[in-house]
Amino acid sequence: MPTQRAGAPAPDASERRGASVVEALVSLLLGLFLTSLALTVVARQRAAVAALDRTSDALAAVRVARQLLGEEGRDGDARRDGWALSADSLGLRAFRGVGYVCGPGTTPLDLEVEVEGVRLPEPAKDSILILGSGGEWTVAALDGATAATPCFGDTGRVAETWHLSGIPPTGAVFARYFERGSYHVVDEALRYRRGMSGRQPLTPEVVRTPSSVFERSGAFVTLFLEVEGSAAPWHISVAAGGEAPRG
């Protein structure tokens, strides 16, 4: 077995303990440094992801507002269609499709049509705007709709008999069906309300309210839309469609 060399001093126990404490402190400090570095990297990654999410939500809000309001106002007219405007809301006839008139039905209140649109007419909530041969528009409630025989050949449209609340104009040639709705820029989103229902969000909640506002200019309405994560405000023309940044 090994023996201690003659004349060599024995290791001091306190020195060994001191060395162990220094090593432990160095290891602890190194661990704390690495942990802090890792947390910093994670925090920066989270901030970067959050910034990307905000930018994505901002672009989505602009895209949805442009698409929906552009569609609503593509053939719209603020005076003809009875738009109701305030700084944070726009009430309008939200058109959902068109009817190509085949002719009168079996009663004076019936109209034979072929329908196409984003959905079929729903008597519980839709009204009809009917164009007569003289260029006049007449509004009637839709009391019912039943399947009918196509009259224009193989067009792919749905043939229906509309049962109306009033007599359609003489020589009716075209019709549009709509629901009464309103768009709102409130509670950090663009929202839609039909009738007395609640205001349902259409965009992520990144809209700056109340700085986002609707404004009228003649027959046209513009939504000035400000969103979090977007450097420039946007203006969206409801009656003409399209958008552009506003400096």
Short mmCIF file of N, CA, C and O in Angstrom, two decimals, residues 94-163:
data_model
loop_
_atom_site.label_atom_id
_atom_site.label_comp_id
_atom_site.label_asym_id
_atom_site.label_seq_id
_atom_site.Cartn_x
_atom_site.Cartn_y
_atom_site.Cartn_z
N ALA A 94 -77.15 44.31 -46.66
CA ALA A 94 -76.06 43.38 -46.96
C ALA A 94 -76.56 42.39 -48.00
O ALA A 94 -77.26 41.42 -47.69
N PHE A 95 -76.22 42.64 -49.26
CA PHE A 95 -76.72 41.82 -50.36
C PHE A 95 -76.05 40.45 -50.35
O PHE A 95 -74.83 40.33 -50.20
N ARG A 96 -76.86 39.41 -50.52
CA ARG A 96 -76.36 38.04 -50.46
C ARG A 96 -76.53 37.29 -51.78
O ARG A 96 -76.05 36.17 -51.91
N GLY A 97 -77.19 37.89 -52.77
CA GLY A 97 -77.31 37.23 -54.06
C GLY A 97 -78.28 37.96 -54.97
O GLY A 97 -78.84 39.00 -54.60
N VAL A 98 -78.46 37.40 -56.16
CA VAL A 98 -79.33 38.03 -57.16
C VAL A 98 -80.30 37.00 -57.71
O VAL A 98 -80.07 35.78 -57.64
N GLY A 99 -81.39 37.52 -58.25
CA GLY A 99 -82.38 36.68 -58.91
C GLY A 99 -82.65 37.19 -60.31
O GLY A 99 -82.96 38.38 -60.49
N TYR A 100 -82.49 36.32 -61.31
CA TYR A 100 -82.81 36.65 -62.70
C TYR A 100 -84.28 36.27 -62.91
O TYR A 100 -84.64 35.09 -62.83
N VAL A 101 -85.10 37.27 -63.19
CA VAL A 101 -86.55 37.06 -63.20
C VAL A 101 -86.97 36.35 -64.48
O VAL A 101 -86.67 36.81 -65.60
N CYS A 102 -87.70 35.24 -64.30
CA CYS A 102 -88.28 34.52 -65.44
C CYS A 102 -89.61 35.13 -65.84
O CYS A 102 -89.94 35.22 -67.03
N GLY A 103 -90.37 35.55 -64.83
CA GLY A 103 -91.68 36.12 -65.09
C GLY A 103 -92.53 36.04 -63.84
O GLY A 103 -92.09 35.60 -62.79
N PRO A 104 -93.80 36.50 -63.94
CA PRO A 104 -94.68 36.45 -62.78
C PRO A 104 -95.05 35.01 -62.44
O PRO A 104 -94.97 34.11 -63.28
N GLY A 105 -95.46 34.80 -61.19
CA GLY A 105 -95.89 33.48 -60.76
C GLY A 105 -97.38 33.29 -60.93
O GLY A 105 -98.04 34.04 -61.67
N THR A 106 -97.91 32.31 -60.23
CA THR A 106 -99.34 31.99 -60.38
C THR A 106 -100.23 32.97 -59.64
O THR A 106 -101.43 33.02 -59.90
N THR A 107 -99.68 33.75 -58.70
CA THR A 107 -100.45 34.79 -58.02
C THR A 107 -99.73 36.12 -58.22
O THR A 107 -98.54 36.15 -58.55
N PRO A 108 -100.42 37.24 -58.02
CA PRO A 108 -99.77 38.56 -58.20
C PRO A 108 -98.59 38.78 -57.26
O PRO A 108 -97.75 39.66 -57.55
N LEU A 109 -98.51 38.03 -56.17
CA LEU A 109 -97.43 38.22 -55.21
C LEU A 109 -96.24 37.28 -55.45
O LEU A 109 -95.26 37.32 -54.70
N ASP A 110 -96.34 36.47 -56.49
CA ASP A 110 -95.27 35.50 -56.76
C ASP A 110 -94.37 35.98 -57.91
O ASP A 110 -94.81 36.70 -58.81
N LEU A 111 -93.13 35.53 -57.84
CA LEU A 111 -92.16 35.88 -58.88
C LEU A 111 -91.30 34.64 -59.14
O LEU A 111 -90.77 34.02 -58.20
N GLU A 112 -91.18 34.26 -60.42
CA GLU A 112 -90.35 33.12 -60.80
C GLU A 112 -88.94 33.64 -61.11
O GLU A 112 -88.76 34.54 -61.94
N VAL A 113 -87.94 33.05 -60.47
CA VAL A 113 -86.56 33.55 -60.62
C VAL A 113 -85.58 32.38 -60.67
O VAL A 113 -85.89 31.25 -60.29
N GLU A 114 -84.38 32.70 -61.16
CA GLU A 114 -83.22 31.82 -61.02
C GLU A 114 -82.21 32.56 -60.16
O GLU A 114 -81.87 33.71 -60.44
N VAL A 115 -81.71 31.89 -59.13
CA VAL A 115 -80.95 32.52 -58.06
C VAL A 115 -79.49 32.09 -58.09
O VAL A 115 -79.17 30.92 -58.33
N GLU A 116 -78.59 33.05 -57.80
CA GLU A 116 -77.20 32.73 -57.52
C GLU A 116 -76.66 33.76 -56.53
O GLU A 116 -77.08 34.92 -56.52
N GLY A 117 -75.74 33.32 -55.68
CA GLY A 117 -75.18 34.23 -54.69
C GLY A 117 -74.33 33.48 -53.69
O GLY A 117 -74.02 32.29 -53.86
N VAL A 118 -73.96 34.15 -52.62
CA VAL A 118 -73.13 33.52 -51.59
C VAL A 118 -73.93 32.52 -50.78
O VAL A 118 -73.37 31.64 -50.11
N ARG A 119 -75.25 32.64 -50.81
CA ARG A 119 -76.16 31.68 -50.20
C ARG A 119 -77.52 31.84 -50.83
O ARG A 119 -77.80 32.83 -51.52
N LEU A 120 -78.42 30.86 -50.60
CA LEU A 120 -79.78 30.97 -51.10
C LEU A 120 -80.58 31.94 -50.21
O LEU A 120 -80.23 32.18 -49.06
N PRO A 121 -81.67 32.48 -50.75
CA PRO A 121 -82.50 33.38 -49.95
C PRO A 121 -83.08 32.67 -48.73
O PRO A 121 -83.40 31.48 -48.78
N GLU A 122 -83.21 33.41 -47.63
CA GLU A 122 -83.78 32.88 -46.40
C GLU A 122 -84.94 33.79 -45.99
O GLU A 122 -84.73 34.93 -45.55
N PRO A 123 -86.18 33.29 -46.15
CA PRO A 123 -87.34 34.14 -45.87
C PRO A 123 -87.36 34.72 -44.46
O PRO A 123 -87.91 35.80 -44.24
N ALA A 124 -86.76 34.05 -43.50
CA ALA A 124 -86.81 34.53 -42.11
C ALA A 124 -86.06 35.85 -41.94
O ALA A 124 -86.35 36.60 -41.00
N LYS A 125 -85.11 36.14 -42.82
CA LYS A 125 -84.32 37.36 -42.61
C LYS A 125 -84.09 38.20 -43.85
O LYS A 125 -83.56 39.31 -43.74
N ASP A 126 -84.48 37.74 -45.03
CA ASP A 126 -84.16 38.46 -46.26
C ASP A 126 -85.34 39.28 -46.79
O ASP A 126 -86.50 38.93 -46.61
N SER A 127 -84.99 40.38 -47.46
CA SER A 127 -85.93 41.17 -48.25
C SER A 127 -85.42 41.22 -49.68
O SER A 127 -84.28 40.85 -49.97
N ILE A 128 -86.29 41.70 -50.58
CA ILE A 128 -85.97 41.69 -52.01
C ILE A 128 -86.02 43.11 -52.56
O ILE A 128 -86.97 43.86 -52.29
N LEU A 129 -85.01 43.46 -53.34
CA LEU A 129 -84.98 44.72 -54.08
C LEU A 129 -85.17 44.36 -55.55
O LEU A 129 -84.32 43.69 -56.14
N ILE A 130 -86.30 44.80 -56.14
CA ILE A 130 -86.70 44.35 -57.48
C ILE A 130 -86.61 45.51 -58.47
O ILE A 130 -87.13 46.60 -58.21
N LEU A 131 -85.98 45.24 -59.60
CA LEU A 131 -85.84 46.24 -60.67
C LEU A 131 -86.93 46.03 -61.72
O LEU A 131 -87.02 44.94 -62.31
N GLY A 132 -87.76 47.06 -61.95
CA GLY A 132 -88.80 46.98 -62.97
C GLY A 132 -88.28 47.40 -64.33
O GLY A 132 -87.17 47.95 -64.46
N SER A 133 -89.07 47.17 -65.36
CA SER A 133 -88.66 47.49 -66.73
C SER A 133 -88.48 48.99 -66.94
O SER A 133 -87.78 49.42 -67.84
N GLY A 134 -89.11 49.80 -66.08
CA GLY A 134 -88.98 51.25 -66.20
C GLY A 134 -87.79 51.81 -65.44
O GLY A 134 -87.60 53.03 -65.41
N GLY A 135 -86.99 50.94 -64.81
CA GLY A 135 -85.81 51.40 -64.10
C GLY A 135 -86.04 51.70 -62.62
O GLY A 135 -85.11 52.12 -61.93
N GLU A 136 -87.28 51.47 -62.14
CA GLU A 136 -87.57 51.75 -60.74
C GLU A 136 -87.25 50.52 -59.88
O GLU A 136 -87.34 49.38 -60.33
N TRP A 137 -86.85 50.78 -58.63
CA TRP A 137 -86.57 49.72 -57.68
C TRP A 137 -87.70 49.65 -56.66
O TRP A 137 -88.15 50.68 -56.14
N THR A 138 -88.14 48.44 -56.35
CA THR A 138 -89.19 48.22 -55.36
C THR A 138 -88.70 47.23 -54.32
O THR A 138 -88.08 46.23 -54.66
N VAL A 139 -88.99 47.54 -53.04
CA VAL A 139 -88.59 46.64 -51.95
C VAL A 139 -89.79 45.85 -51.46
O VAL A 139 -90.88 46.38 -51.31
N ALA A 140 -89.58 44.55 -51.24
CA ALA A 140 -90.62 43.69 -50.68
C ALA A 140 -89.98 42.69 -49.75
O ALA A 140 -88.83 42.28 -49.94
N ALA A 141 -90.71 42.30 -48.72
CA ALA A 141 -90.23 41.23 -47.84
C ALA A 141 -90.40 39.89 -48.54
O ALA A 141 -91.31 39.71 -49.35
N LEU A 142 -89.52 38.95 -48.23
CA LEU A 142 -89.61 37.61 -48.79
C LEU A 142 -90.36 36.73 -47.78
O LEU A 142 -89.83 36.36 -46.74
N ASP A 143 -91.62 36.40 -48.12
CA ASP A 143 -92.43 35.60 -47.21
C ASP A 143 -92.18 34.10 -47.36
O ASP A 143 -92.46 33.32 -46.44
N GLY A 144 -91.64 33.69 -48.49
CA GLY A 144 -91.37 32.28 -48.70
C GLY A 144 -90.66 32.05 -50.01
O GLY A 144 -90.66 32.92 -50.90
N ALA A 145 -90.03 30.87 -50.15
CA ALA A 145 -89.35 30.50 -51.40
C ALA A 145 -89.47 29.00 -51.58
O ALA A 145 -89.17 28.23 -50.66
N THR A 146 -89.95 28.58 -52.76
CA THR A 146 -90.11 27.16 -53.05
C THR A 146 -89.40 26.81 -54.35
O THR A 146 -89.17 27.68 -55.20
N ALA A 147 -89.03 25.55 -54.49
CA ALA A 147 -88.33 25.09 -55.69
C ALA A 147 -89.22 25.24 -56.91
O ALA A 147 -90.45 25.09 -56.84
N ALA A 148 -88.59 25.56 -58.05
CA ALA A 148 -89.33 25.76 -59.29
C ALA A 148 -88.56 25.15 -60.45
O ALA A 148 -87.47 24.58 -60.27
N THR A 149 -89.11 25.29 -61.65
CA THR A 149 -88.48 24.75 -62.86
C THR A 149 -87.61 25.81 -63.51
O THR A 149 -88.06 26.96 -63.69
N PRO A 150 -86.36 25.49 -63.86
CA PRO A 150 -85.49 26.48 -64.51
C PRO A 150 -86.12 27.00 -65.80
O PRO A 150 -86.82 26.27 -66.52
N CYS A 151 -85.84 28.28 -66.10
CA CYS A 151 -86.45 28.87 -67.28
C CYS A 151 -85.42 29.38 -68.28
O CYS A 151 -85.77 29.76 -69.40
N PHE A 152 -84.13 29.41 -67.89
CA PHE A 152 -83.09 29.92 -68.79
C PHE A 152 -82.16 28.83 -69.28
O PHE A 152 -81.05 29.11 -69.72
N GLY A 153 -82.58 27.60 -69.18
CA GLY A 153 -81.71 26.51 -69.64
C GLY A 153 -80.75 26.07 -68.54
O GLY A 153 -80.96 26.31 -67.35
N ASP A 154 -79.67 25.43 -68.97
CA ASP A 154 -78.69 24.87 -68.03
C ASP A 154 -77.68 25.94 -67.62
O ASP A 154 -76.57 26.01 -68.14
N THR A 155 -78.06 26.77 -66.66
CA THR A 155 -77.20 27.86 -66.20
C THR A 155 -76.45 27.53 -64.91
O THR A 155 -75.52 28.23 -64.54
N GLY A 156 -76.89 26.47 -64.24
CA GLY A 156 -76.28 26.15 -62.96
C GLY A 156 -76.89 26.92 -61.80
O GLY A 156 -76.52 26.72 -60.65
N ARG A 157 -77.82 27.82 -62.10
CA ARG A 157 -78.48 28.59 -61.04
C ARG A 157 -79.63 27.77 -60.45
O ARG A 157 -80.08 26.78 -61.04
N VAL A 158 -80.12 28.20 -59.29
CA VAL A 158 -81.22 27.52 -58.60
C VAL A 158 -82.53 28.23 -58.94
O VAL A 158 -82.65 29.45 -58.77
N ALA A 159 -83.50 27.47 -59.43
CA ALA A 159 -84.80 28.05 -59.79
C ALA A 159 -85.72 28.02 -58.57
O ALA A 159 -85.84 27.01 -57.88
N GLU A 160 -86.37 29.17 -58.31
CA GLU A 160 -87.27 29.28 -57.17
C GLU A 160 -88.49 30.12 -57.54
O GLU A 160 -88.45 30.94 -58.46
N THR A 161 -89.56 29.89 -56.79
CA THR A 161 -90.71 30.80 -56.79
C THR A 161 -90.66 31.60 -55.51
O THR A 161 -90.68 31.02 -54.41
N TRP A 162 -90.56 32.91 -55.65
CA TRP A 162 -90.55 33.78 -54.48
C TRP A 162 -91.97 34.22 -54.17
O TRP A 162 -92.70 34.69 -55.05
N HIS A 163 -92.35 34.12 -52.90
CA HIS A 163 -93.64 34.60 -52.42
C HIS A 163 -93.37 35.90 -51.65
O HIS A 163 -92.74 35.88 -50.60
#
